Tab-separated table of C-alpha atoms in Angstrom:
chain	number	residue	atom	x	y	z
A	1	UNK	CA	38.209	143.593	174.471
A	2	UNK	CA	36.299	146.804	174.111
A	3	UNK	CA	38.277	149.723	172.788
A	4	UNK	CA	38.071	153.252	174.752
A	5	UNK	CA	36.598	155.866	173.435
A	6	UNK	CA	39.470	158.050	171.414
A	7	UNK	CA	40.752	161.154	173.060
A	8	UNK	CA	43.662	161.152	170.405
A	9	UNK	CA	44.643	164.664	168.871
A	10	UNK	CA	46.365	165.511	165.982
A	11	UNK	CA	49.799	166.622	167.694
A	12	UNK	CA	53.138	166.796	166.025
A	13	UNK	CA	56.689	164.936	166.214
A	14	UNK	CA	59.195	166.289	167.685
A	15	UNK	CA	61.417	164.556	165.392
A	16	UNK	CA	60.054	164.408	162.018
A	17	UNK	CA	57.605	167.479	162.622
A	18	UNK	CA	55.171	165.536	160.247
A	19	UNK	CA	51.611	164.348	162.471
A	20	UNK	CA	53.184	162.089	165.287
A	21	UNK	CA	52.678	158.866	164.191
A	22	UNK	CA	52.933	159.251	160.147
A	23	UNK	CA	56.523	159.726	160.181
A	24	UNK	CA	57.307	155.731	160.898
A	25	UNK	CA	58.823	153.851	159.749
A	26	UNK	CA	61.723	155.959	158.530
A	27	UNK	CA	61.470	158.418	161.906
A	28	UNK	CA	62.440	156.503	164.961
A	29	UNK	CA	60.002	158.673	167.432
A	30	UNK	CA	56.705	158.180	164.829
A	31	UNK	CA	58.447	154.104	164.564
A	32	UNK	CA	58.375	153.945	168.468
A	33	UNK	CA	54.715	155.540	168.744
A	34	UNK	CA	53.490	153.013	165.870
A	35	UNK	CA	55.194	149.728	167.745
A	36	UNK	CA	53.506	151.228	171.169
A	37	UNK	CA	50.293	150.601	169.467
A	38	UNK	CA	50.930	146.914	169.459
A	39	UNK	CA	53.229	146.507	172.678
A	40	UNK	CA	50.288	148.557	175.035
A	41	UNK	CA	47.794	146.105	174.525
A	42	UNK	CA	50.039	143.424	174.672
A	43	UNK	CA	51.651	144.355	178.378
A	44	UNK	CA	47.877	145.110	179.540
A	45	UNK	CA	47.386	141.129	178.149
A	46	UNK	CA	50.436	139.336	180.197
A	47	UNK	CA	49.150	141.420	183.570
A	48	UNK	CA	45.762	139.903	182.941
A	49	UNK	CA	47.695	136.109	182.770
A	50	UNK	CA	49.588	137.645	185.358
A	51	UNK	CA	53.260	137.118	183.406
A	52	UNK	CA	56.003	138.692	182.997
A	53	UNK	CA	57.531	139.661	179.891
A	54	UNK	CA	60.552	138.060	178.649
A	55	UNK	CA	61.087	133.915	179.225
A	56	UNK	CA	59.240	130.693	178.598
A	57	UNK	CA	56.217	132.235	179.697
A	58	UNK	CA	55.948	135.092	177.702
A	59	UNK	CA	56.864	132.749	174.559
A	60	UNK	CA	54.326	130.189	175.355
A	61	UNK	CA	51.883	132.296	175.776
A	62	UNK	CA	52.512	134.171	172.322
A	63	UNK	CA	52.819	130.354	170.656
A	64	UNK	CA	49.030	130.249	172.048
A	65	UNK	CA	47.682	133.129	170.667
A	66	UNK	CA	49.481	132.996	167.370
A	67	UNK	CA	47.803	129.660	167.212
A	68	UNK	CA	44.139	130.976	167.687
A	69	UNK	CA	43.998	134.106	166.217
A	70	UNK	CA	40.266	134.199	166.335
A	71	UNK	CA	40.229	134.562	170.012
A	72	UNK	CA	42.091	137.437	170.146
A	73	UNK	CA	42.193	141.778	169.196
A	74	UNK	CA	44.354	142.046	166.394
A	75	UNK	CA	47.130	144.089	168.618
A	76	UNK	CA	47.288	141.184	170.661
A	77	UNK	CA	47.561	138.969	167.317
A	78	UNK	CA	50.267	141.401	166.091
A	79	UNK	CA	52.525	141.862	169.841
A	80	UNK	CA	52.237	137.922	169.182
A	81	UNK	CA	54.128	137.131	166.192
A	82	UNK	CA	56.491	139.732	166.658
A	83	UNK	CA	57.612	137.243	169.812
A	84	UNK	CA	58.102	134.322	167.645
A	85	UNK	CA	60.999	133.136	165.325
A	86	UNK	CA	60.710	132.472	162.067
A	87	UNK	CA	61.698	129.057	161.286
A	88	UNK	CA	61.872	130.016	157.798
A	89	UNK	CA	63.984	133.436	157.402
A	90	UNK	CA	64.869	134.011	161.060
A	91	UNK	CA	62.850	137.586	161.262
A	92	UNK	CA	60.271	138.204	163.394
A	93	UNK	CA	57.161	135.879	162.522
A	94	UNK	CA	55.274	137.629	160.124
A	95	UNK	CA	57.777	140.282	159.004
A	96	UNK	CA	60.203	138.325	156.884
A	97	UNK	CA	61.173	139.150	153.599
A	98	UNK	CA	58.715	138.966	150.350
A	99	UNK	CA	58.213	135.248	149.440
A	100	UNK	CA	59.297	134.106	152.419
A	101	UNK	CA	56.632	131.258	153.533
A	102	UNK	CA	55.806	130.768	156.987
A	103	UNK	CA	56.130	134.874	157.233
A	104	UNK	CA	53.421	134.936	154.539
A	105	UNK	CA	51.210	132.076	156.124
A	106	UNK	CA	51.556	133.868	159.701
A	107	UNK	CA	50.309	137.431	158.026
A	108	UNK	CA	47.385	135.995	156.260
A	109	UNK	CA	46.200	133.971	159.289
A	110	UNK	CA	46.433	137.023	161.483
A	111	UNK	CA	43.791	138.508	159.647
A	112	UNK	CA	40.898	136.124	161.481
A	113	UNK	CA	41.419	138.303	164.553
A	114	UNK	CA	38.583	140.584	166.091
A	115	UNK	CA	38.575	144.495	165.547
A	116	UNK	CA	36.637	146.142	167.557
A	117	UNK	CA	35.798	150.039	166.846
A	118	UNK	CA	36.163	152.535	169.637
A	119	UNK	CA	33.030	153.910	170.356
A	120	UNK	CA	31.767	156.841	168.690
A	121	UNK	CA	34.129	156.255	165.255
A	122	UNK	CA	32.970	155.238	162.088
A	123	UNK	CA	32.473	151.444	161.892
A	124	UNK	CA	35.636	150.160	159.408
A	125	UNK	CA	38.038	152.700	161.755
A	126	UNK	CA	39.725	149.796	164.016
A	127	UNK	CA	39.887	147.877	160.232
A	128	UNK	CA	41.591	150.999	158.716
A	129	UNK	CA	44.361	151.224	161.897
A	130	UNK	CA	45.127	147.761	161.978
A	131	UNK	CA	46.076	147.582	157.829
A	132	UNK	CA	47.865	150.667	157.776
A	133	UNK	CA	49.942	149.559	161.016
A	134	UNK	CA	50.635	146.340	159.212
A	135	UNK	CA	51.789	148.268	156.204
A	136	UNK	CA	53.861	150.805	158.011
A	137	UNK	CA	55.350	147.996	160.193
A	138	UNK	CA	56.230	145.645	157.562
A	139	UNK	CA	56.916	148.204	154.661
A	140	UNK	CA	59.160	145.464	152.616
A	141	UNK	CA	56.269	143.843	150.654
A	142	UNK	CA	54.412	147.271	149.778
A	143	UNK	CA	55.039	149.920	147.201
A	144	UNK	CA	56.730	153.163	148.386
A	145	UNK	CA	53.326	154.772	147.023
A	146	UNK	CA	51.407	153.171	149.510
A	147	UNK	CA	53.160	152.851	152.869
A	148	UNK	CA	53.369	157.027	151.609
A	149	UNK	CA	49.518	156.990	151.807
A	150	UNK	CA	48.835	154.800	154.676
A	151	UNK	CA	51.667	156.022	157.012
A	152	UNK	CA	50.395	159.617	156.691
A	153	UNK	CA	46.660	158.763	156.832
A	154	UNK	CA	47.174	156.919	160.407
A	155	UNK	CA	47.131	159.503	162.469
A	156	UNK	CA	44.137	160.726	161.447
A	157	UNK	CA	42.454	157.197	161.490
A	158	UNK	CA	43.885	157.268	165.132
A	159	UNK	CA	41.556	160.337	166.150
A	160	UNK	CA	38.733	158.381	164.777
A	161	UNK	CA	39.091	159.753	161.083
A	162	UNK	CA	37.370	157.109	158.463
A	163	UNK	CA	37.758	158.094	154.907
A	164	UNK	CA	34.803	157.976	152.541
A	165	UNK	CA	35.418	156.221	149.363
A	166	UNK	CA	35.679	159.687	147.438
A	167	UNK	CA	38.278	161.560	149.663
A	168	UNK	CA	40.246	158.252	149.362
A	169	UNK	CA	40.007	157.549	145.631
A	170	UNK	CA	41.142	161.537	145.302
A	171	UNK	CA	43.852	160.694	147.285
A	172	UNK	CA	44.759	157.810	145.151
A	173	UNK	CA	44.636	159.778	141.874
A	174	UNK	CA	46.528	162.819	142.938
A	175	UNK	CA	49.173	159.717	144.201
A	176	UNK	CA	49.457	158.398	140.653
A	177	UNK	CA	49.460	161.512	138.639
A	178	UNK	CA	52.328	163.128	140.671
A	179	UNK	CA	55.542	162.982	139.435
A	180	UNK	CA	57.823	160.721	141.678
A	181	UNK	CA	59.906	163.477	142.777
A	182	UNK	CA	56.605	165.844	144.262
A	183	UNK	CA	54.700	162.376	145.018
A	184	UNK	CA	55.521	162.630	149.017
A	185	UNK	CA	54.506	166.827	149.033
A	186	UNK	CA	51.279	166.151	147.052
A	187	UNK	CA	50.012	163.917	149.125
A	188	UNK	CA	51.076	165.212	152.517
A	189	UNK	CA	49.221	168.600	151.134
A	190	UNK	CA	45.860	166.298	150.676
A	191	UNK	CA	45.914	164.553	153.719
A	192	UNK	CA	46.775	168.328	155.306
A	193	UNK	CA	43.469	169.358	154.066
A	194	UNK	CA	41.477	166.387	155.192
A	195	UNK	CA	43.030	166.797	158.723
A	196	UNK	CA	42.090	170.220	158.949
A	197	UNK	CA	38.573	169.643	157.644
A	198	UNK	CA	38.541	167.078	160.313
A	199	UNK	CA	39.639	169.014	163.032
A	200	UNK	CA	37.402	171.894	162.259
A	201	UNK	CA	34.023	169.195	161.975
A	202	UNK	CA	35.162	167.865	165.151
A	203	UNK	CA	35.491	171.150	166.588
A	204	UNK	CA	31.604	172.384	165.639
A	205	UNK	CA	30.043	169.048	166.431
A	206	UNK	CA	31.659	169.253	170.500
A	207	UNK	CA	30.748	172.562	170.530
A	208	UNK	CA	27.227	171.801	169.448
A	209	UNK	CA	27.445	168.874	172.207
A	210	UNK	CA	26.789	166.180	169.475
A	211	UNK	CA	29.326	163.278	168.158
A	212	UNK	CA	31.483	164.192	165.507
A	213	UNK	CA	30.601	160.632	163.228
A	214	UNK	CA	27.695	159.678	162.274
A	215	UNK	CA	24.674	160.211	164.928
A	216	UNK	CA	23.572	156.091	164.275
A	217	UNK	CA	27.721	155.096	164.976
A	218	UNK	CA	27.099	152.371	167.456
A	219	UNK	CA	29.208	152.566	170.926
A	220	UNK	CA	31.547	149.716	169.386
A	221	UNK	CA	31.825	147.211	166.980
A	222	UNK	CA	33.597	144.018	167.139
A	223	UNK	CA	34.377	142.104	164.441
A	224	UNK	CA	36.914	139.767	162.169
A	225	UNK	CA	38.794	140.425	158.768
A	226	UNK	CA	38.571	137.155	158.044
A	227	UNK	CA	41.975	135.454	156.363
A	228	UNK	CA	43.350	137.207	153.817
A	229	UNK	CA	41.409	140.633	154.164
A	230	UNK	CA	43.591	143.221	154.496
A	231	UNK	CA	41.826	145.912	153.027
């Protein structure tokens, strides 16, 4: 599967008025827009197998990906799982509690599936979206600090955003030396700036009829996390 080029701008929710998207999972609208991620590629997937949703068919056919998660994108991986039972703890497969066994076995063999960057983005950017999805989608088994960091730095990732390893560790610092009660505001303040910053660079780079990454990004990259990578 080759991923489009991104056309996705920084807008806001109409619910949470935070960037659409970084509200979820405790905004239903930002939740919705998050879980449309996964449930877009999927329905695009069962017309190709020409099935219908719902019924043995649909199930089968998420038993066979689930199975051989190295065949398949990640948000095919992910629409997957959430189709299956867990024999374990009864939640969607994959999204059971901490500790729970075949949930944790499921979410570290998803991990083999391909990313595959949208061209013109940063190579990592498809890696970056598909961990903080899986964080803001299964928010149980991570700190509050970061589903805080990696819920409000997915919309940006969405418009093709990749931080470098200094805007993120500044990030990470102003997260820890916050106190717990001005924690959310600092960091919604930093990731304010880097939006802005990366609006504006986008802006001058269109306008001077160049890409806005890196002139040697390649047109897409495909590739796997391998099990266990998540990061």
């Amino acid at each position: 599967m080759v991923r489009q080029e991104t056309d996705f701008t920084l807008r806001r929710c109409t619910e949470c008025r935070g960037h659409a998207y970084g509200g979820a999972p405790g905004c239903a609208v930002c939740r919705d827009l998050v879980d449309g991620i996964i449930e877009g590629e999927w329905s695009a997937f069962l017309r190709q197998w020409d099935t219908h949703a719902g019924g043995d068919q649909e199930r089968a056919l998420a038993e066979m990906v689930a199975a051989e998660p190295h065949r398949h994108d990640w948000r095919i991986v992910d629409a997957a799982l959430d189709r299956l039972v867990c024999p374990d703890c009864g939640d969607r497969l994959a999204r059971g509690p901490v500790g729970c066994p075949a949930c944790d076995l499921a979410h570290g063999f998803r991990y083999a599936a391909i990313e595959t960057d949208r061209p013109g983005v940063p190579p990592g950017n498809e890696h970056a979206i598909r961990v903080n999805v899986s964080v803001v989608r299964r928010p149980q088994v991570t700190s509050e600090s970061e589903v805080l960091v990696r819920r409000l730095m997915l919309p940006l990732l969405l418009a093709g955003f990749l931080p470098t390893t200094e805007q993120a560790q500044r990030v990470s610092a102003l997260m820890r030396k916050s106190p717990p009660g001005r924690r959310a505001q600092s960091v919604e303040r930093a990731v304010e700036t880097l939006a802005e910053d990366f609006s504006r660079t986008r802006r001058a780079a269109r306008a001077g009829g160049s890409s806005p990454t890196s002139p040697d990004t390649p047109a897409a990259t495909r590739r796997r996390s391998g099990r266990g990578r998540s990061r």
